[in-house]
Short mmCIF file of C-alpha atoms in Angstrom, two decimals:
data_model
loop_
_atom_site.label_atom_id
_atom_site.label_comp_id
_atom_site.label_asym_id
_atom_site.label_seq_id
_atom_site.Cartn_x
_atom_site.Cartn_y
_atom_site.Cartn_z
CA MET A 1 -59.84 -88.21 -26.55
CA LEU A 2 -60.47 -86.84 -23.07
CA GLN A 3 -59.47 -89.06 -20.16
CA ALA A 4 -62.28 -90.19 -17.89
CA GLU A 5 -61.94 -88.69 -14.44
CA ILE A 6 -63.54 -88.64 -11.00
CA CYS A 7 -63.24 -85.58 -8.75
CA ILE A 8 -63.05 -85.96 -4.98
CA GLY A 9 -63.36 -83.04 -2.58
CA ILE A 10 -62.31 -83.43 1.06
CA ASP A 11 -63.34 -81.03 3.80
CA VAL A 12 -60.68 -81.50 6.48
CA SER A 13 -61.28 -80.99 10.19
CA LYS A 14 -59.79 -82.12 13.49
CA ASP A 15 -61.82 -85.29 14.16
CA TRP A 16 -63.77 -85.97 10.95
CA HIS A 17 -63.20 -85.55 7.21
CA TYR A 18 -66.17 -85.17 4.84
CA ILE A 19 -65.75 -86.69 1.37
CA ALA A 20 -67.64 -85.67 -1.81
CA ILE A 21 -67.19 -87.83 -4.94
CA ILE A 22 -68.38 -86.57 -8.34
CA ASP A 23 -68.48 -89.47 -10.79
CA GLU A 24 -68.33 -89.48 -14.59
CA GLU A 25 -72.07 -88.74 -14.83
CA LYS A 26 -71.64 -85.66 -12.59
CA LYS A 27 -73.53 -87.35 -9.72
CA CYS A 28 -72.28 -86.48 -6.24
CA THR A 29 -71.98 -88.87 -3.30
CA THR A 30 -70.95 -87.66 0.19
CA PHE A 31 -69.88 -89.51 3.32
CA LYS A 32 -67.58 -88.88 6.26
CA ILE A 33 -64.58 -90.68 7.67
CA GLU A 34 -62.92 -90.50 11.06
CA ASN A 35 -59.45 -88.98 11.36
CA CYS A 36 -57.78 -92.31 12.11
CA ILE A 37 -56.33 -95.27 10.24
CA GLU A 38 -59.74 -96.98 9.93
CA GLY A 39 -61.23 -93.88 8.28
CA TYR A 40 -58.30 -93.57 5.89
CA GLN A 41 -58.63 -97.24 4.93
CA LYS A 42 -62.36 -96.69 4.26
CA LEU A 43 -61.48 -93.93 1.76
CA GLU A 44 -58.81 -96.16 0.21
CA SER A 45 -61.22 -99.07 -0.29
CA THR A 46 -63.86 -96.73 -1.79
CA ILE A 47 -61.38 -95.43 -4.38
CA ARG A 48 -60.15 -98.94 -5.20
CA THR A 49 -63.72 -100.15 -5.66
CA ILE A 50 -64.56 -97.61 -8.36
CA SER A 51 -61.09 -97.59 -9.91
CA ARG A 52 -60.41 -99.07 -13.33
CA GLN A 53 -57.82 -98.86 -16.07
CA GLY A 54 -57.44 -95.35 -17.53
CA LEU A 55 -59.52 -93.63 -14.87
CA LEU A 56 -58.05 -90.46 -13.34
CA PHE A 57 -58.81 -89.39 -9.75
CA ARG A 58 -58.51 -85.66 -9.02
CA ILE A 59 -58.44 -85.18 -5.26
CA GLY A 60 -58.64 -81.76 -3.67
CA MET A 61 -58.46 -80.54 -0.08
CA GLU A 62 -58.00 -77.18 1.61
CA ALA A 63 -54.77 -76.14 3.30
CA THR A 64 -56.21 -76.08 6.82
CA GLY A 65 -53.13 -75.68 8.96
CA HIS A 66 -51.62 -79.08 9.73
CA TYR A 67 -54.77 -81.23 9.70
CA HIS A 68 -54.48 -82.22 6.02
CA PHE A 69 -50.85 -83.40 6.16
CA ASN A 70 -51.49 -86.97 7.30
CA LEU A 71 -54.37 -87.56 4.90
CA GLU A 72 -52.40 -86.17 1.96
CA ARG A 73 -49.42 -88.38 2.78
CA PHE A 74 -51.67 -91.44 3.18
CA ILE A 75 -53.27 -90.95 -0.25
CA ARG A 76 -49.90 -90.53 -1.94
CA ASP A 77 -48.37 -93.59 -0.24
CA HIS A 78 -51.25 -96.10 -0.30
CA LEU A 79 -52.60 -95.69 -3.84
CA PRO A 80 -49.51 -96.40 -5.95
CA GLY A 81 -51.24 -98.25 -8.80
CA ILE A 82 -54.00 -95.67 -9.27
CA ASP A 83 -53.66 -92.45 -11.24
CA THR A 84 -54.27 -89.88 -8.50
CA ARG A 85 -53.52 -86.15 -8.58
CA VAL A 86 -53.68 -84.49 -5.18
CA THR A 87 -54.12 -80.71 -5.05
CA VAL A 88 -53.99 -78.64 -1.87
CA ILE A 89 -56.21 -75.59 -2.47
CA HIS A 90 -55.94 -72.20 -0.86
CA PRO A 91 -59.08 -71.76 1.33
CA LEU A 92 -59.75 -68.31 -0.14
CA ARG A 93 -60.07 -69.75 -3.65
CA SER A 94 -62.72 -72.28 -2.65
CA LYS A 95 -64.58 -69.62 -0.64
CA ARG A 96 -64.64 -67.20 -3.59
CA PHE A 97 -65.80 -70.05 -5.85
CA MET A 98 -68.67 -70.72 -3.45
CA ASP A 99 -69.60 -67.02 -3.39
CA VAL A 100 -69.64 -66.83 -7.18
CA ARG A 101 -72.01 -69.79 -7.36
CA GLY A 102 -74.32 -68.13 -4.83
CA VAL A 103 -74.27 -70.94 -2.27
CA LYS A 104 -76.06 -69.66 0.84
CA SER A 105 -75.70 -72.47 3.37
CA GLN A 106 -72.32 -73.70 4.59
CA THR A 107 -71.89 -77.13 6.16
CA ASP A 108 -69.10 -79.66 6.04
CA ARG A 109 -70.87 -81.65 3.32
CA VAL A 110 -71.49 -78.49 1.28
CA ASP A 111 -67.83 -77.50 1.64
CA ALA A 112 -66.68 -80.93 0.46
CA LYS A 113 -68.97 -80.78 -2.59
CA ASN A 114 -67.78 -77.23 -3.32
CA ILE A 115 -64.14 -78.41 -3.33
CA ALA A 116 -65.06 -81.29 -5.66
CA ASP A 117 -66.85 -78.86 -8.00
CA TYR A 118 -63.83 -76.54 -7.94
CA ILE A 119 -61.54 -79.43 -8.90
CA SER A 120 -63.95 -80.52 -11.64
CA THR A 121 -64.28 -76.99 -13.08
CA PHE A 122 -60.71 -75.66 -13.01
CA LYS A 123 -58.65 -78.88 -12.98
CA PRO A 124 -55.73 -77.30 -11.09
CA GLU A 125 -52.20 -78.64 -11.23
CA PRO A 126 -51.31 -81.23 -8.59
CA THR A 127 -49.40 -79.95 -5.57
CA ALA A 128 -45.75 -80.96 -5.38
CA GLU A 129 -45.09 -83.53 -2.71
CA LYS A 130 -43.05 -82.28 0.24
CA THR A 131 -40.61 -84.68 1.86
CA PRO A 132 -40.49 -85.14 5.65
CA ALA A 133 -37.23 -83.16 5.71
CA PHE A 134 -38.94 -80.12 4.19
CA ARG A 135 -41.87 -80.43 6.60
CA ALA A 136 -39.51 -80.66 9.58
CA LEU A 137 -37.66 -77.59 8.33
CA ARG A 138 -40.91 -75.63 8.11
CA HIS A 139 -41.85 -76.60 11.68
CA LEU A 140 -38.43 -75.48 12.93
CA ASN A 141 -38.77 -72.21 11.03
CA ASN A 142 -42.27 -71.52 12.37
CA LEU A 143 -41.15 -72.25 15.94
CA ARG A 144 -38.13 -69.96 15.57
CA ASN A 145 -40.34 -67.15 14.26
CA ALA A 146 -42.65 -67.53 17.23
CA LEU A 147 -39.76 -67.40 19.71
CA VAL A 148 -38.25 -64.35 17.97
CA LYS A 149 -41.61 -62.60 18.29
CA GLN A 150 -41.79 -63.44 22.03
CA LYS A 151 -38.25 -62.21 22.57
CA THR A 152 -38.95 -58.92 20.80
CA GLU A 153 -42.04 -58.34 22.97
CA LEU A 154 -40.04 -59.00 26.15
CA VAL A 155 -37.22 -56.67 25.06
CA ASN A 156 -39.77 -53.93 24.38
CA GLN A 157 -41.31 -54.45 27.81
CA LEU A 158 -37.89 -54.29 29.46
CA HIS A 159 -37.07 -51.11 27.54
CA ALA A 160 -40.36 -49.53 28.70
CA VAL A 161 -39.62 -50.38 32.37
CA LEU A 162 -36.08 -49.00 32.18
CA GLN A 163 -37.34 -45.78 30.59
CA GLU A 164 -39.62 -45.36 33.59
CA ILE A 165 -37.24 -46.12 36.45
CA PHE A 166 -33.73 -45.61 35.00
CA PRO A 167 -33.76 -43.95 31.52
CA GLU A 168 -30.02 -43.20 31.63
CA PHE A 169 -29.01 -46.87 31.75
CA GLU A 170 -29.02 -47.57 28.00
CA LYS A 171 -27.29 -44.28 27.21
CA VAL A 172 -24.38 -45.02 29.54
CA ILE A 173 -24.02 -48.71 28.67
CA LYS A 174 -24.42 -48.00 24.92
CA ALA A 175 -25.71 -51.49 24.28
CA ASP A 176 -28.70 -53.06 22.58
CA LEU A 177 -30.98 -54.81 25.05
CA LYS A 178 -31.89 -57.33 22.34
CA SER A 179 -28.40 -58.81 22.11
CA SER A 180 -26.15 -57.39 24.85
CA THR A 181 -25.41 -60.19 27.29
CA LEU A 182 -23.39 -57.76 29.47
CA ALA A 183 -26.46 -55.52 29.94
CA TRP A 184 -28.49 -58.59 30.91
CA GLU A 185 -25.88 -59.63 33.47
CA ILE A 186 -25.83 -56.16 35.09
CA LEU A 187 -29.63 -55.97 35.26
CA GLU A 188 -29.88 -59.47 36.78
CA LYS A 189 -27.46 -58.56 39.60
CA TYR A 190 -28.43 -54.89 40.01
CA PRO A 191 -31.94 -54.42 38.58
CA LEU A 192 -32.74 -51.04 40.28
CA PRO A 193 -30.83 -47.73 40.07
CA GLU A 194 -30.39 -47.65 43.86
CA ASP A 195 -28.74 -51.09 43.68
CA ILE A 196 -26.19 -49.73 41.19
CA ALA A 197 -25.66 -46.54 43.23
CA HIS A 198 -24.88 -48.49 46.43
CA ALA A 199 -22.70 -51.11 44.69
CA GLY A 200 -18.92 -50.75 44.80
CA LYS A 201 -16.89 -49.92 41.73
CA SER A 202 -14.89 -53.13 41.98
CA ALA A 203 -18.08 -55.19 42.12
CA LEU A 204 -19.41 -53.56 38.95
CA ILE A 205 -16.09 -54.00 37.14
CA LYS A 206 -16.13 -57.71 38.00
CA VAL A 207 -19.40 -58.14 36.12
CA LYS A 208 -18.27 -59.59 32.81
CA ILE A 209 -19.38 -61.93 30.07
CA GLY A 210 -16.39 -63.53 28.42
CA ARG A 211 -14.04 -60.69 27.54
CA GLU A 212 -16.80 -58.10 27.68
CA CYS A 213 -16.83 -55.95 30.85
CA LEU A 214 -17.21 -52.37 32.05
CA ASP A 215 -14.21 -50.05 32.37
CA GLU A 216 -13.72 -47.66 35.30
CA LYS A 217 -14.94 -44.62 33.36
CA THR A 218 -18.21 -46.33 32.38
CA VAL A 219 -18.70 -47.57 35.96
CA SER A 220 -18.27 -44.04 37.34
CA GLU A 221 -20.73 -42.62 34.83
CA LEU A 222 -23.23 -45.40 35.58
CA LYS A 223 -23.05 -44.86 39.36
CA LYS A 224 -23.40 -41.09 38.92
CA ALA A 225 -26.42 -41.51 36.63
CA ALA A 226 -28.00 -44.00 39.06
CA SER A 227 -27.68 -41.59 42.03
CA LYS A 228 -29.15 -38.66 40.05
CA THR A 229 -31.65 -40.46 37.86
CA ILE A 230 -34.85 -38.73 36.77
CA GLY A 231 -36.71 -42.04 36.83
CA VAL A 232 -39.64 -42.74 39.11
CA PRO A 233 -38.77 -45.18 41.93
CA GLY A 234 -40.76 -48.38 41.94
CA VAL A 235 -40.74 -52.02 42.95
CA TRP A 236 -39.51 -53.49 39.67
CA GLY A 237 -36.59 -55.62 40.81
CA SER A 238 -38.22 -59.05 40.55
CA GLN A 239 -39.99 -58.18 37.26
CA ILE A 240 -36.73 -57.08 35.63
CA ARG A 241 -34.98 -60.27 36.76
CA VAL A 242 -37.80 -62.41 35.33
CA MET A 243 -37.80 -60.55 32.01
CA VAL A 244 -34.02 -60.76 31.64
CA GLY A 245 -34.07 -64.46 32.51
CA ASN A 246 -36.75 -65.14 29.89
CA ILE A 247 -34.81 -63.15 27.29
CA ARG A 248 -31.71 -65.21 28.01
CA LEU A 249 -33.68 -68.46 27.71
CA LEU A 250 -35.37 -67.44 24.46
CA SER A 251 -32.04 -66.37 22.97
CA LYS A 252 -30.52 -69.76 23.74
CA GLN A 253 -33.54 -71.59 22.31
CA ILE A 254 -33.42 -69.50 19.13
CA ASP A 255 -29.72 -70.30 18.70
CA ASP A 256 -30.47 -74.01 19.16
CA LEU A 257 -33.26 -73.90 16.57
CA GLU A 258 -31.03 -72.08 14.07
CA LEU A 259 -28.38 -74.77 14.57
CA GLY A 260 -31.05 -77.42 14.00
CA MET A 261 -32.15 -75.68 10.77
CA GLU A 262 -28.55 -75.67 9.53
CA LYS A 263 -28.28 -79.40 10.23
CA ALA A 264 -31.62 -80.07 8.54
CA ILE A 265 -30.41 -78.52 5.28
CA GLY A 266 -27.36 -80.84 5.12
CA PRO A 267 -29.04 -84.13 4.06
CA MET A 268 -31.47 -82.40 1.66
CA ASP A 269 -31.15 -83.09 -2.05
CA ILE A 270 -30.40 -79.49 -3.05
CA PRO A 271 -27.51 -78.03 -5.05
CA THR A 272 -24.68 -76.74 -2.87
CA SER A 273 -23.98 -73.97 -5.39
CA TRP A 274 -26.32 -71.65 -3.46
CA LYS A 275 -23.43 -71.07 -1.05
CA THR A 276 -21.64 -69.10 -3.81
CA ILE A 277 -24.32 -66.35 -3.70
CA PRO A 278 -22.94 -63.50 -1.55
CA ASN A 279 -24.86 -62.39 1.55
CA ILE A 280 -27.17 -65.44 1.54
CA SER A 281 -26.92 -67.04 4.97
CA VAL A 282 -27.92 -70.53 5.98
CA LEU A 283 -30.87 -69.09 7.90
CA THR A 284 -32.17 -67.27 4.80
CA MET A 285 -31.87 -70.39 2.66
CA ALA A 286 -33.54 -72.49 5.36
CA THR A 287 -36.44 -70.02 5.43
CA ILE A 288 -36.87 -70.24 1.64
CA LEU A 289 -36.69 -74.04 1.61
CA ALA A 290 -39.14 -74.27 4.50
CA TYR A 291 -41.87 -72.89 2.21
CA GLY A 292 -40.86 -74.47 -1.08
CA ASP A 293 -38.03 -75.65 -3.28
CA PRO A 294 -37.21 -73.01 -5.94
CA ARG A 295 -36.75 -75.83 -8.47
CA SER A 296 -40.47 -76.67 -8.26
CA PHE A 297 -41.33 -73.39 -10.03
CA LYS A 298 -41.25 -73.38 -13.82
CA SER A 299 -40.08 -69.78 -14.18
CA THR A 300 -38.82 -66.83 -12.18
CA ARG A 301 -42.20 -65.20 -12.66
CA GLN A 302 -43.89 -68.03 -10.77
CA PHE A 303 -41.27 -67.92 -8.02
CA LEU A 304 -41.61 -64.16 -7.60
CA ALA A 305 -45.40 -64.43 -7.60
CA TYR A 306 -45.25 -67.08 -4.88
CA ILE A 307 -43.15 -64.94 -2.52
CA GLY A 308 -45.18 -61.79 -3.31
CA LEU A 309 -42.62 -59.70 -5.22
CA THR A 310 -44.60 -59.19 -8.42
CA PRO A 311 -46.25 -55.78 -9.01
CA LYS A 312 -49.96 -55.18 -8.78
CA TYR A 313 -51.76 -54.18 -11.95
CA LYS A 314 -54.74 -51.86 -12.02
CA LEU A 315 -56.33 -51.43 -15.45
CA SER A 316 -59.74 -49.79 -15.27
CA GLY A 317 -60.95 -47.13 -17.67
CA GLN A 318 -58.93 -44.17 -18.83
CA ALA A 319 -57.13 -43.76 -15.51
CA GLY A 320 -55.99 -47.38 -15.69
CA ALA A 321 -54.71 -46.89 -19.21
CA ARG A 322 -52.55 -44.00 -18.09
CA HIS A 323 -51.35 -45.70 -14.91
CA SER A 324 -51.03 -49.40 -15.62
CA LYS A 325 -49.16 -50.17 -12.36
CA SER A 326 -49.99 -49.11 -8.84
CA GLY A 327 -46.37 -49.13 -7.76
CA SER A 328 -46.80 -51.75 -5.01
CA ILE A 329 -46.15 -55.47 -4.81
CA THR A 330 -48.72 -58.14 -4.10
CA LYS A 331 -47.15 -59.21 -0.78
CA ALA A 332 -48.60 -62.68 -1.26
CA GLY A 333 -46.97 -65.77 0.18
CA PRO A 334 -44.73 -66.12 3.23
CA PRO A 335 -43.68 -62.71 4.63
CA MET A 336 -40.58 -64.22 6.29
CA ILE A 337 -38.98 -64.83 2.89
CA ARG A 338 -39.40 -61.17 1.95
CA ARG A 339 -37.96 -60.07 5.31
CA ASN A 340 -34.89 -62.22 4.87
CA LEU A 341 -34.37 -61.08 1.27
CA TYR A 342 -34.68 -57.46 2.40
CA MET A 343 -31.95 -57.90 5.00
CA CYS A 344 -29.77 -59.73 2.47
CA VAL A 345 -30.10 -56.83 0.04
CA LEU A 346 -29.16 -54.30 2.73
CA SER A 347 -26.12 -56.42 3.61
CA ALA A 348 -25.13 -56.71 -0.06
CA LEU A 349 -25.33 -52.95 -0.57
CA ALA A 350 -23.33 -52.31 2.60
CA ASN A 351 -20.38 -54.62 1.96
CA GLU A 352 -20.63 -54.52 -1.88
CA LYS A 353 -19.83 -58.23 -2.24
CA ASN A 354 -22.51 -58.66 -4.91
CA PRO A 355 -21.66 -56.20 -7.72
CA ILE A 356 -24.75 -57.17 -9.72
CA LEU A 357 -27.07 -55.93 -6.97
CA VAL A 358 -24.92 -52.86 -6.27
CA ASN A 359 -24.85 -51.79 -9.91
CA PHE A 360 -28.55 -52.53 -10.33
CA TYR A 361 -29.41 -50.39 -7.28
CA LYS A 362 -27.24 -47.48 -8.48
CA LYS A 363 -28.77 -47.71 -11.95
CA LEU A 364 -32.31 -47.44 -10.55
CA ARG A 365 -31.36 -44.58 -8.24
CA ASP A 366 -29.75 -42.70 -11.14
CA LYS A 367 -33.03 -43.03 -13.02
CA GLY A 368 -34.78 -41.26 -10.14
CA LYS A 369 -36.40 -44.27 -8.48
CA PRO A 370 -37.06 -43.91 -4.72
CA GLY A 371 -34.81 -45.84 -2.37
CA LYS A 372 -37.47 -48.31 -1.20
CA VAL A 373 -38.56 -49.00 -4.78
CA ALA A 374 -34.96 -49.76 -5.74
CA LEU A 375 -34.56 -52.03 -2.70
CA VAL A 376 -37.66 -54.05 -3.60
CA ALA A 377 -36.42 -54.35 -7.17
CA CYS A 378 -33.10 -55.65 -5.80
CA MET A 379 -35.04 -58.19 -3.71
CA ALA A 380 -36.69 -59.45 -6.90
CA LYS A 381 -33.30 -59.52 -8.61
CA LEU A 382 -31.81 -61.59 -5.77
CA ALA A 383 -34.78 -63.98 -5.89
CA ARG A 384 -34.14 -64.49 -9.64
CA ILE A 385 -30.50 -65.24 -8.91
CA ILE A 386 -31.49 -67.84 -6.28
CA TRP A 387 -33.93 -69.47 -8.69
CA GLY A 388 -31.34 -69.54 -11.48
CA VAL A 389 -28.66 -71.08 -9.27
CA PHE A 390 -31.07 -73.77 -8.02
CA LYS A 391 -32.44 -74.51 -11.48
CA SER A 392 -29.09 -74.75 -13.23
CA GLY A 393 -27.02 -76.15 -10.36
CA LYS A 394 -24.13 -73.94 -11.45
CA PRO A 395 -22.27 -71.60 -9.05
CA PHE A 396 -23.05 -67.89 -9.03
CA GLU A 397 -20.75 -65.64 -11.09
CA THR A 398 -20.46 -61.99 -10.12
CA ASP A 399 -19.42 -61.04 -13.68
CA TYR A 400 -22.20 -63.03 -15.36
CA GLU A 401 -23.95 -60.00 -16.86
CA SER A 402 -20.73 -58.58 -18.32
CA LYS A 403 -19.94 -61.95 -19.95
CA ARG A 404 -23.43 -62.20 -21.40
CA SER A 405 -23.27 -58.68 -22.86
CA ALA A 406 -19.86 -59.46 -24.37
CA ILE A 407 -21.18 -62.63 -26.05
CA SER A 408 -24.44 -61.13 -27.35
CA PRO A 409 -24.31 -57.34 -27.48
CA LYS A 410 -27.61 -55.55 -27.42
CA GLU A 411 -29.14 -54.57 -30.74
CA PRO A 412 -30.14 -50.97 -31.45
CA ALA A 413 -33.55 -49.99 -30.13
CA ILE A 414 -34.89 -49.29 -33.66
CA GLN A 415 -33.67 -51.42 -36.52
CA SER A 416 -34.87 -51.91 -40.07
CA VAL A 417 -35.26 -55.64 -40.66
CA ASN A 418 -36.72 -55.78 -44.18
CA ALA A 419 -35.05 -52.70 -45.64
CA PRO A 420 -32.01 -53.21 -47.90
CA LYS A 421 -28.63 -52.60 -46.27
CA GLU A 422 -27.57 -49.87 -48.70
CA LYS A 423 -30.79 -47.95 -48.07
CA ALA A 424 -30.60 -48.43 -44.33
CA SER A 425 -27.13 -46.88 -44.27
CA GLU A 426 -28.22 -43.84 -46.26
CA SER A 427 -29.07 -40.75 -44.30
CA PRO A 428 -32.44 -39.15 -45.09
CA LYS A 429 -32.17 -36.15 -47.35
CA LYS A 430 -33.43 -32.95 -45.86
CA VAL A 431 -35.29 -30.69 -48.29
CA THR A 432 -35.32 -27.03 -47.37
CA SER A 433 -37.25 -24.31 -49.00
CA ALA A 434 -37.59 -20.64 -48.24
CA PRO A 435 -40.84 -19.41 -49.74
CA CYS A 436 -41.82 -15.79 -49.62
CA ALA A 437 -43.99 -14.56 -46.81
CA GLY A 438 -46.96 -14.07 -49.11
CA SER A 439 -46.38 -16.96 -51.48
CA SER A 440 -49.12 -19.36 -52.51
CA THR A 441 -47.08 -22.34 -51.23
CA GLU A 442 -47.43 -21.24 -47.62
CA ALA A 443 -51.15 -20.57 -48.04
CA GLU A 444 -51.71 -24.01 -49.56
CA SER A 445 -49.84 -25.74 -46.69
CA ASN A 446 -51.97 -23.89 -44.11
CA ASN A 447 -55.15 -24.99 -45.92
CA LYS A 448 -53.97 -28.62 -45.94
CA LYS A 449 -53.29 -28.52 -42.17
CA THR A 450 -56.77 -27.15 -41.57
CA GLU A 451 -58.33 -29.94 -43.65
CA LYS A 452 -56.33 -32.58 -41.75
CA LYS A 453 -57.55 -31.22 -38.44
CA LYS A 454 -61.17 -31.41 -39.63
CA GLN A 455 -60.70 -34.97 -40.89
CA GLY A 456 -58.95 -36.19 -37.72
CA GLY A 457 -55.51 -36.25 -39.27
CA GLU A 458 -52.08 -35.55 -37.88
CA GLY A 459 -52.99 -32.45 -35.98
CA CYS A 460 -56.05 -33.67 -34.02
CA GLY A 461 -54.55 -34.46 -30.65
CA LYS A 462 -54.55 -38.12 -29.58
CA CYS A 463 -55.79 -39.37 -32.98
CA GLY A 464 -52.93 -37.61 -34.73
CA LYS A 465 -50.40 -39.18 -32.34
CA LEU A 466 -51.92 -42.59 -32.95
CA LYS A 467 -51.77 -42.10 -36.72
CA LYS A 468 -48.11 -41.12 -36.49
CA MET A 469 -47.39 -44.29 -34.51
CA LEU A 470 -49.22 -46.47 -37.02
CA ASP A 471 -47.57 -44.81 -40.05
CA PHE A 472 -44.12 -44.91 -38.51
CA GLN A 473 -41.65 -47.13 -40.37
CA PRO A 474 -38.06 -47.36 -39.11
#
């Protein structure tokens, strides 16, 4: 017997939330609540009024940034005795559902009813509840990504300015402007080439960060390049100092956020066995956990689909039958997880601490796969390893595949299951005959082949190949 249910769609916004309730008789009622405690209590009292024993409430809302977090948490916390299933829907799904139904107008009430209809039609699985620790980790991760983007833009601007006024600087210093604190220190004190040319050698040698400093040979080359630079003179001193100062500040803030992400992982209820996976840093694991716990996915297929590492399929007509895969991945889900996994794979291939990935990469390359295709396949392999370690709680074993193959060796590709053992072991007898050139046997065989071609037999192209496949018995 089907359980009675009521579907509630919520269109979330900054100040107001519109509610659409579809009852058991498929009648829809809409109203709005304010984004405050009084509005939330109004929704709670409405649900409690129509609630009864055995009644299921399916509640759906769109993932609109951060505006739905408080309402979702309130529903989960304040309706403990009522069977509620809260689902956070991707906005694109509800939009496509509205387009399919041919809805022309779009208002907040229409959107709320559309979400309720979507919940009533598809009955999606409830969204896993995220603890405050996971939410805090996601906020830290998003803020770090924003600061990294700002820092990269500033470093690119500084590089462009130096290429205009002093292009020889980076060649002589041989340092990366993104991470070289010594280069920042020199540019803060001597931002222009004329400043470096007029500075004394002892003054330049004294510029140091920790143990890092310039030797006499590098100082001489830098002063010579500054006096004979091909750069265009300009008034860039104050701009360079500001850019270097901002880069320093952003670098310190990024380091602080990464330290905070490491501390946030500590009290989480996650297996510590993930630390046994080679080349997986705390930052990578924090990025993965910020978007979802791998244990919440039922299979590796779901986990790979969430992070966008599953292949796209294109099956349309004869061309689709010949080329069932497009060769690209979906790239759905958070791109930061894929970026971190890509860097982890590069690190694993460089230091060879993860023999499973190294052997898997070499195997694909030996088969003729392009380098990028093999790298993406290794990313999927690493994601499967992470999911398996989280799901089982056991530490990672580098010789796991060799142990598994030793316990259960692979069966032959073609094996006769129903045939008797003595017949399976026998080798097929080969009958040879050498008829004369003009014998009737050869003429009869030619006539039979011609008849088979006319009837669509073995020799008629694709049909013949299909018949051979169907008649094949190992």
